[in-house]
XYZ file of C-alpha atoms in Angstrom:
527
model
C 130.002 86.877 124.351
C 127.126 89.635 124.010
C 125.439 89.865 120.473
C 125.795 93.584 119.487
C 123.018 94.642 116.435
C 124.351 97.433 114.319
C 121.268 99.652 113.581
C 121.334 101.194 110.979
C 121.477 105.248 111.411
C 118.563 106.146 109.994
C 116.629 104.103 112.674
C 118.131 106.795 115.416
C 117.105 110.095 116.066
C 119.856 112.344 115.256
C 118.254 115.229 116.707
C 116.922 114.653 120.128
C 113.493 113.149 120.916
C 111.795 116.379 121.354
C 112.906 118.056 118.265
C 111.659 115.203 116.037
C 108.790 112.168 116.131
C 110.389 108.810 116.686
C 110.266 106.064 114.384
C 107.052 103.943 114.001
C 108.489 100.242 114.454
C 106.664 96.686 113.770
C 108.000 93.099 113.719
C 106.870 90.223 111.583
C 107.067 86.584 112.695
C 105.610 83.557 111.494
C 105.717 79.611 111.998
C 104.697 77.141 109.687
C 102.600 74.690 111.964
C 100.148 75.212 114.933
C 101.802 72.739 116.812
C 101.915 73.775 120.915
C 105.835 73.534 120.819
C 105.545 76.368 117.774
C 102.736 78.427 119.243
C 105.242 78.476 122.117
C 108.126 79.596 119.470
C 105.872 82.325 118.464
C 104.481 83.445 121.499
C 108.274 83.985 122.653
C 109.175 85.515 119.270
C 106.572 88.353 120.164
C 107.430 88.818 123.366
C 110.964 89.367 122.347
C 110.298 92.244 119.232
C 108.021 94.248 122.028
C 110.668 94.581 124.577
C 113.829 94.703 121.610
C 111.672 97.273 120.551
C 110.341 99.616 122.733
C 114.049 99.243 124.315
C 115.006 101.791 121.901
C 114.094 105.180 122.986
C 114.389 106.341 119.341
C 111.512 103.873 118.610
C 107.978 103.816 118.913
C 105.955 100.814 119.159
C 103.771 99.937 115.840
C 102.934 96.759 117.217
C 103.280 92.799 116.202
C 101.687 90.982 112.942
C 102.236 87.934 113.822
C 100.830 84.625 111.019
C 100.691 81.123 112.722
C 100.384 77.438 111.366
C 100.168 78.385 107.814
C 102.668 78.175 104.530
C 105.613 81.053 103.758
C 105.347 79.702 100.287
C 103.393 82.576 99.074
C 102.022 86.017 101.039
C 98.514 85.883 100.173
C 98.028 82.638 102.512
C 99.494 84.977 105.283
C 96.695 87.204 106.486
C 98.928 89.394 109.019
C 101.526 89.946 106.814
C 98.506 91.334 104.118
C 97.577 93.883 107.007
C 101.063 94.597 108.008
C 101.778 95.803 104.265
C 98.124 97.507 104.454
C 99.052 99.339 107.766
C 102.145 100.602 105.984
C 100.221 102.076 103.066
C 98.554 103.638 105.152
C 101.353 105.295 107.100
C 101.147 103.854 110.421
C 104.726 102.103 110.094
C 108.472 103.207 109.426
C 110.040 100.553 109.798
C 110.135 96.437 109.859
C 111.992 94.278 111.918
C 111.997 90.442 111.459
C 114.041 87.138 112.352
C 114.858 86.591 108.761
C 114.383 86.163 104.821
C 112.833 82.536 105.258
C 110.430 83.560 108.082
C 109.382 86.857 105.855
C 109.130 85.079 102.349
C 110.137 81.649 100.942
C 108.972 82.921 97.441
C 111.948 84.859 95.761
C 109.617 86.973 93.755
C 107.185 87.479 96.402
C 109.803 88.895 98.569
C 111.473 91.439 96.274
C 108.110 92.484 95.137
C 106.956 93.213 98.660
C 110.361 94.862 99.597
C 110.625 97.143 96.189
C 106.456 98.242 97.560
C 107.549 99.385 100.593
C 110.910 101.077 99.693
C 109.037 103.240 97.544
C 107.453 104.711 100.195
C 110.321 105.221 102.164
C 109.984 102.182 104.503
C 112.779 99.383 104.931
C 112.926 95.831 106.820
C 115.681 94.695 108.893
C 116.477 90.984 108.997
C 117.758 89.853 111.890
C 119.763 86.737 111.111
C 121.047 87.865 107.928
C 121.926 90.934 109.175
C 120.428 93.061 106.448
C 118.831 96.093 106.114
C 117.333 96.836 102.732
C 117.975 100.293 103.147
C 121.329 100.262 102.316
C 123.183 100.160 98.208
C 123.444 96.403 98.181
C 120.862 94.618 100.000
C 118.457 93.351 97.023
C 120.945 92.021 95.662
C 122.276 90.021 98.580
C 118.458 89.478 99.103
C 118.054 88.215 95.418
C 120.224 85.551 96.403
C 119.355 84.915 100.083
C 115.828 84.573 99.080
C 116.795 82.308 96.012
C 118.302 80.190 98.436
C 115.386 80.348 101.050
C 113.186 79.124 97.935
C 115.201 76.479 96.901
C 115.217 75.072 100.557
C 111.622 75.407 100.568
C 111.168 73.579 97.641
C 113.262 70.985 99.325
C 111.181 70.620 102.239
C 107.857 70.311 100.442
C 109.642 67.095 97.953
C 110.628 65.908 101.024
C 107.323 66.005 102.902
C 105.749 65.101 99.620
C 107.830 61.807 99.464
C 107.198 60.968 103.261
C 103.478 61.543 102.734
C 103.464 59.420 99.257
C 105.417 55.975 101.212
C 102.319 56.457 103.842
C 99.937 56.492 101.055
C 101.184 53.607 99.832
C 101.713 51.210 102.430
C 98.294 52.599 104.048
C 99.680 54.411 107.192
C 98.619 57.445 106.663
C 96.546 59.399 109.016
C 93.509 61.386 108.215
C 93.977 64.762 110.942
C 91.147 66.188 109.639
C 87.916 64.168 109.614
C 84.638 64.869 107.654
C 81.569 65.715 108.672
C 80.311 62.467 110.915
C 83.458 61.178 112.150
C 86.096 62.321 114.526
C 89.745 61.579 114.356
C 90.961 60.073 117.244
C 95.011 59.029 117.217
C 94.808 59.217 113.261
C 91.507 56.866 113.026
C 88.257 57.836 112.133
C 85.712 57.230 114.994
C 82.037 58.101 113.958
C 80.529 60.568 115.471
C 76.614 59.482 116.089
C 75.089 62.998 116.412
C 76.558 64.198 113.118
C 76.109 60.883 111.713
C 72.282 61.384 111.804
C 72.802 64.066 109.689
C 74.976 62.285 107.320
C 72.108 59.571 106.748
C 69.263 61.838 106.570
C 71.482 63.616 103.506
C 71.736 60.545 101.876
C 68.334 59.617 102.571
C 67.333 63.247 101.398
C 69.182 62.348 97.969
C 67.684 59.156 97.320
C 64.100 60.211 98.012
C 64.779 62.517 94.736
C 65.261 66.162 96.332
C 67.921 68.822 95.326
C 71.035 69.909 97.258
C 69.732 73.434 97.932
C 65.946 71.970 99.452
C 68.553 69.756 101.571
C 70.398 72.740 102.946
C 67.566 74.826 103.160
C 65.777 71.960 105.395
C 69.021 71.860 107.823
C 69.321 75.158 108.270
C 65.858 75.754 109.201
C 66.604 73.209 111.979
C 69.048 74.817 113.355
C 71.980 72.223 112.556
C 75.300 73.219 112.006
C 78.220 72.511 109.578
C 81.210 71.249 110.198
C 83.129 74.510 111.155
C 80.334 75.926 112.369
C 78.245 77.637 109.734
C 75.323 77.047 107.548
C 74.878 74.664 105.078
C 75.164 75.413 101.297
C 74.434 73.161 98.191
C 78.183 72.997 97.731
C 78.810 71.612 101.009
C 76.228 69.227 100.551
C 77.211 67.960 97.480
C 80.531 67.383 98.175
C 79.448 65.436 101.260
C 77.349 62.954 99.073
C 80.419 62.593 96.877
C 82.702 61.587 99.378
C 83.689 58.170 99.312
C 84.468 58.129 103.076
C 81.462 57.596 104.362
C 81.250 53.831 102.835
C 84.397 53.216 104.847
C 86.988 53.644 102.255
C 89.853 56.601 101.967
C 91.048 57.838 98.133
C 94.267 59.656 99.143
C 95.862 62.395 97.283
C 92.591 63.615 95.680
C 94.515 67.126 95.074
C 98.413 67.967 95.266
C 100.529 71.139 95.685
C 101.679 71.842 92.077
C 106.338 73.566 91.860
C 104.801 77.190 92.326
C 102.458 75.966 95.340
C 99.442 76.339 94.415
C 96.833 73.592 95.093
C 94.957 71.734 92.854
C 92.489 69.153 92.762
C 94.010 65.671 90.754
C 92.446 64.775 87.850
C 95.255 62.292 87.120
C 97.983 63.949 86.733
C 98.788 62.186 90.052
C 98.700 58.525 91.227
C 95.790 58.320 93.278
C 95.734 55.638 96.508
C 92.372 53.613 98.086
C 91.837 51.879 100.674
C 89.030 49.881 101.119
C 87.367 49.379 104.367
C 89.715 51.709 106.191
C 87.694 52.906 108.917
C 83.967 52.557 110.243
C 81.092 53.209 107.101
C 78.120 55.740 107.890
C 76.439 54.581 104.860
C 76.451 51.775 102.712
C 78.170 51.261 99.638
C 74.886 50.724 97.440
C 73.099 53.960 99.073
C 76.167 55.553 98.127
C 76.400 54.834 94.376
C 72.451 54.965 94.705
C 73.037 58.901 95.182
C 76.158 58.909 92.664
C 73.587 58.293 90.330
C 70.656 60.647 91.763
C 73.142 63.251 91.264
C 74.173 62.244 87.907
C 70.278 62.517 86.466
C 70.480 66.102 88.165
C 73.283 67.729 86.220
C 72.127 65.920 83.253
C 68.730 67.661 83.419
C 70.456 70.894 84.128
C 72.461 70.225 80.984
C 75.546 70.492 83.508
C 78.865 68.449 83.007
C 81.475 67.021 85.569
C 83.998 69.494 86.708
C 81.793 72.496 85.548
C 80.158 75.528 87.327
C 76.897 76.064 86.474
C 77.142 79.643 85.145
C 81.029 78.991 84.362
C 79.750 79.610 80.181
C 77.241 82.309 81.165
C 79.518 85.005 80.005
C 83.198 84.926 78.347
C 85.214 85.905 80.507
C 84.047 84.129 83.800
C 85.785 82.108 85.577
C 89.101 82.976 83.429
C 90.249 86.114 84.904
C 93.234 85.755 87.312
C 94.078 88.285 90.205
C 98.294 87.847 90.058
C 98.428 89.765 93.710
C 96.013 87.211 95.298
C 95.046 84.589 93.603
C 91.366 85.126 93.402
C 89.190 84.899 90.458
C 87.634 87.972 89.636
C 83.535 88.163 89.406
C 80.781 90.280 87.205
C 79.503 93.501 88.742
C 76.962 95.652 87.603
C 77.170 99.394 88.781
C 74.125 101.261 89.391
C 75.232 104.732 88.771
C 78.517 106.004 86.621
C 80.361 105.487 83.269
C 81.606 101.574 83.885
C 77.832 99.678 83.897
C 79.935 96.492 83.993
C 83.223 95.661 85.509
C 84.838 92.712 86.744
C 86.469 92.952 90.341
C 88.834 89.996 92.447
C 86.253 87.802 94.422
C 88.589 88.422 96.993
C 89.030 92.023 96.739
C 85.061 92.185 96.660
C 85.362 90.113 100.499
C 88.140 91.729 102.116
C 89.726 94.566 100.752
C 92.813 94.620 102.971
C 93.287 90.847 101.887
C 93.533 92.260 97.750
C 93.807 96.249 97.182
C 93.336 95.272 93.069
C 90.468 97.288 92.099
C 87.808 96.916 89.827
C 88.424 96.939 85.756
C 85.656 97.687 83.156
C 84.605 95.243 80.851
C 84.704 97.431 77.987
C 88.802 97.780 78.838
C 89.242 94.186 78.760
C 87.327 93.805 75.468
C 89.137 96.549 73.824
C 92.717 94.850 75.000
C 91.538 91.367 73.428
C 90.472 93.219 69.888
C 93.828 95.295 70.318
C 96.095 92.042 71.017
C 94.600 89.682 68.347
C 95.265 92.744 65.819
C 98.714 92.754 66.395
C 99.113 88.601 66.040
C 96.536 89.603 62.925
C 99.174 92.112 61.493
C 102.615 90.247 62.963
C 101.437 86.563 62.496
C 104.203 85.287 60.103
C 106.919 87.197 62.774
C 105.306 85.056 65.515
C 103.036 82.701 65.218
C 105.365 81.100 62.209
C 108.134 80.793 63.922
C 106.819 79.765 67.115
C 105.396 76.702 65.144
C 108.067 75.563 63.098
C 109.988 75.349 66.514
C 107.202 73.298 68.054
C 107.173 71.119 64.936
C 111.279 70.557 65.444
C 110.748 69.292 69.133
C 112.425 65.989 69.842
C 111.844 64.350 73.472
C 115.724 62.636 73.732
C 117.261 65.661 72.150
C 114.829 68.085 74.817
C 115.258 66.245 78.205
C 119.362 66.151 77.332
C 119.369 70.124 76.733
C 117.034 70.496 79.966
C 119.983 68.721 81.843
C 122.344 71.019 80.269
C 120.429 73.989 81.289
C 119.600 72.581 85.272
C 123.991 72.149 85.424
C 124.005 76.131 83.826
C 122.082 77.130 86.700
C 124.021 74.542 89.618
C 126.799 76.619 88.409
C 125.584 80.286 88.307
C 123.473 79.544 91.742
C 127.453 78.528 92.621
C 128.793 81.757 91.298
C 126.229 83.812 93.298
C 126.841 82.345 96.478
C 130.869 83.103 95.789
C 130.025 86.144 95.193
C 128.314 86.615 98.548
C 131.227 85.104 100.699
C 133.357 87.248 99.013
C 131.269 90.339 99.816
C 130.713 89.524 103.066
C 134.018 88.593 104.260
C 135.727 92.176 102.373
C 137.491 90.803 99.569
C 134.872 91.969 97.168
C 134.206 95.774 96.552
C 130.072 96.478 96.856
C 130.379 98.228 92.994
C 132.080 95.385 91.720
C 129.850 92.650 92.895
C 126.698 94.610 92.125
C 127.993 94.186 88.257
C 128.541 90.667 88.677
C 125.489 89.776 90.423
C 123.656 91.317 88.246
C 125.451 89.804 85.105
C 124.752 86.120 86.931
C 120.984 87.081 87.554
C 120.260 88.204 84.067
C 121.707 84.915 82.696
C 119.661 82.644 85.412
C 117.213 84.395 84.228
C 117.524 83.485 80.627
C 118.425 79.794 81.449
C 115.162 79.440 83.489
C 112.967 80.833 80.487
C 114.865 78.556 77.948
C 114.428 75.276 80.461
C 110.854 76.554 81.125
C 109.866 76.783 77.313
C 111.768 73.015 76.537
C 109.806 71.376 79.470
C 106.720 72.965 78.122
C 107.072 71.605 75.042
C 107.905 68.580 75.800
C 104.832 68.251 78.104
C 102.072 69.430 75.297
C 103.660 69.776 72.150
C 101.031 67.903 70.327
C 98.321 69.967 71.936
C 100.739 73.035 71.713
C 101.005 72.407 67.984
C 97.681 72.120 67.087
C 96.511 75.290 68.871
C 99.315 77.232 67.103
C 98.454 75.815 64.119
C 94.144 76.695 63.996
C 95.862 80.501 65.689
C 98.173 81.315 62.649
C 95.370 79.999 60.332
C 92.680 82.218 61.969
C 95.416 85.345 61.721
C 96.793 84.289 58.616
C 92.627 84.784 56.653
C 90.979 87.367 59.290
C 90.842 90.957 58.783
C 91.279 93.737 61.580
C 88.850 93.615 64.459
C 86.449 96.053 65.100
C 84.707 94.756 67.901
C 84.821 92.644 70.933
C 84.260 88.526 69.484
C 83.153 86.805 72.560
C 83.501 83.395 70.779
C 86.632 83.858 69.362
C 88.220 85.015 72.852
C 86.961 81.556 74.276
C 88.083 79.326 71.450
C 91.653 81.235 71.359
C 92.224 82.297 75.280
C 92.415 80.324 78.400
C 92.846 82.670 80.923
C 93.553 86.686 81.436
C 96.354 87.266 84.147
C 95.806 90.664 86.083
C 99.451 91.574 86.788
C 98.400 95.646 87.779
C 94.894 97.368 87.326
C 96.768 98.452 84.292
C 98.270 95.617 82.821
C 96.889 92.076 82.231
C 98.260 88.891 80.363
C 96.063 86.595 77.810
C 97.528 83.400 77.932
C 96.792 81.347 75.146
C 95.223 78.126 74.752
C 99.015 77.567 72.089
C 100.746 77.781 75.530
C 101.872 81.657 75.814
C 101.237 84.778 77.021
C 100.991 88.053 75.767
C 100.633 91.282 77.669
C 98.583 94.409 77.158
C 98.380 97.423 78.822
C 94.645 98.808 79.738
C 93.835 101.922 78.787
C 93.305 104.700 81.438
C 89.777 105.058 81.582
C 89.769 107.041 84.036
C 90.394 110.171 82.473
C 87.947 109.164 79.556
């Protein structure tokens, strides 16, 4: 039987092609691994959206973005998908066409957010599988859902994979794809790799003889010898090569882990960590290596530098703690030569690429005033919020917490249960569109409210005591100070851990106490 796709009519000129332009077209696709048999997937997957599209003589051609061997957890690890949205801000699209919800976004809110972006300006994505078009009165919410469900079996995948990955840790069969500098990976084994090895022991050699990272990498790129992928050689990179305990022949596994919202992080034991001594071939011996362990030690300790800290991570308040919510990047310091904002701070990865992040800069002075206006408002309102907020911390028990967060997990079995009903019933005509759109949006509000109520138990449960002490100093700061007047740069680090940068216009302090509050910025640009 032939497959017929129903286009929707706003995809076909009504008019005739010479009385009006035709529609600009693109297609997404993506795999997850750069495997040949899924390079081969994608390679067909293009082919298949440039001849389905410029099949349609209403259509024009807008081309294919097209990501490959990387995550659909989250859209700012896709780099085509960043230029496809860019290309449509820029008005060179009309229209999207792609295979479906879990190929465009695994991320629920990702999804909707991207979708909601580009329907504002008039341009709507077709999903193949699903058959959806979020053009029409009741797609986001059958997207809500479809993309729930694409998260959930994400999730599923990556405890699954996690598992796997954890037995091979464990019994020591796990294979090391990609090798370090010095050694090449041959079948899953580390083979050493003589020329780079050189380099390895005249690093180490370099270390012990008492010179600094940067005179090291200064010396190697004056040779003429290259990095690992290619590039020059930094201080970072060769600090983190004398660090590694690889190169005495042993392998520490699971030295970071993907955290529920997918974002890496490096383990400072908040996982089990796995080593295996003598697992491969050593470049360097294990006394040279502790040797520069402590070489490296009498360094930071001379530059009055601690483990796990930046050297100019202190230098001003808020560096290091400002949050791009688009990207993920940190934002940096930047002084301005000429106009009213001296000093702004602007996403590192914004400042690189600014396809990749379109967040622009914010002055310093706007983030200062939004600190002095927040803490005057937990100043004026403490005993509405602080107070409570501590007596409930206070009346935290862990048996009586972990039964309620079962409670809560079966709530949400049950409405995810309800929402997929709802669907079937849609979709097979027993359910009027008005109709469901109350329901579903009844059952979405109260997921909603289930998730924040599980969310705040389990974060209690996990830090009350450091929760509890936090709130306690914050209410008896608010409870004695007067109204601010100024920016405090101290009392912003002792009271905030990081600023969230949801818009250029509206950011999030989230406490050290464990919550966030959000302030608008105000428009400077008409000051």
């Amino acid at each position: 039987m032939k497959k017929v796709t129903k286009i929707d009519s706003r995809a076909v000129n009504p008019i005739g092609e010479n009385e009006a332009p035709k529609l600009r077209v693109a297609a997404y696709c993506r795999v997850s691994t750069d495997s040949d048999e899924q390079k081969e997937s994608l390679e067909t997957q293009i082919r298949h959206y440039e001849s389905y599209i410029k099949a349609n003589p209403a259509w024009k051609f807008a081309g294919v973005y097209s990501d490959e061997g990387v995550t659909g957890t989250k859209k700012e690890k896709r780099p085509e998908l960043l230029r496809m949205i860019a290309d449509c801000e820029d008005g060179r699209i009309d229209y999207i066409v792609t295979k479906s919800i879990s190929r465009f976004a695994r991320n629920t809110a990702d999804c909707l957010e991207l979708v909601r972006k580009l329907q504002k300006r008039g341009i709507f994505i077709y999903f193949e599988k699903e058959n959806l078009d979020t053009g029409t009165m009741e797609s986001e919410f059958m997207l809500s859902i479809l993309s729930g469900l694409a998260a959930e079996e994400s999730a599923s995948i990556s405890q699954n994979n996690k598992w796997s990955i954890q037995r091979r840790f464990q019994n020591g069969t796990y294979k090391i794809t990609c090798p370090p500098y010095g050694y090449d990976s041959i079948d899953g084994i580390l083979v050493i790799n003589e020329r780079e090895a050189k380099v390895v022991r005249f690093i180490f050699s370099e270390i012990l003889s008492g010179k600094g990272t940067p005179q090291i990498a200064k010396e190697l790129n004056r040779r003429g010898r290259k990095g690992k992928m290619g590039g020059q050689w930094t201080s970072t990179s060769i600090r983190g090569m004398v660090i590694n305990e690889k190169y005495t022949g042993d392998a520490v596994f699971q030295k970071t882990y993907t955290d529920s919202n997918f974002n890496h992080r490096r383990n400072d034991g908040e996982k089990e960590k796995y080593l295996i001594r003598n697992h491969h071939e050593p470049i360097v011996s294990r006394e040279d290596f502790e040797a520069a362990q402590a070489v490296i030690a009498q360094h930071r300790r001379e530059k009055g530098i601690k483990p796990k800290q930046t050297k100019y991570l202190n230098r001003y308040p808020f560096s290091g703690k400002i949050i791009c919510e688009h990207c993920g990047g940190t934002f940096k310091r930047r002084t301005h030569a000429y106009g009213r904002h001296k000093i702004a701070w602007c996403c590192g990865t914004h400042i690189k690429d600014i396809k990749k992040c379109p967040v622009k800069y914010i002055p310093e002075s706007a983030l200062e005033c939004a600190f002095v206006t927040m803490m005057n408002k937990l100043i004026f309102a403490n005993q509405a919020v602080l107070k409570p907020l501590l007596f409930s911390l206070r009346g935290v028990n862990a048996d009586d917490g972990m039964e309620r967060i079962g409670e809560l997990e079966k709530s949400l079995e049950e409405n995810r249960r309800q929402q997929e009903m709802l669907v079937s019933l849609l979709s097979k005509g027993y359910l009027e569109p008005a109709v469901y759109k109350k329901s579903n949006n009844e059952l979405l509000r109260e997921a909603e409210r289930i998730q924040h109520q599980k969310d705040s138990i389990s974060r209690l449960l996990n830090c009350d005591s450091q929760y509890l002490t936090e709130v306690s100093e914050l209410l008896q700061y608010c409870t004695k100070a007067k109204m601010l007047r100024e920016f405090d740069g101290a009392l912003f680090s002792r009271f905030v851990e990081r600023i969230h940068v949801y818009e250029r216009e509206k950011i999030g302090f989230e406490m050290k106490c464990g919550v966030t509050l959000k302030e608008r910025l105000c428009d400077w640009s008409e000051r």
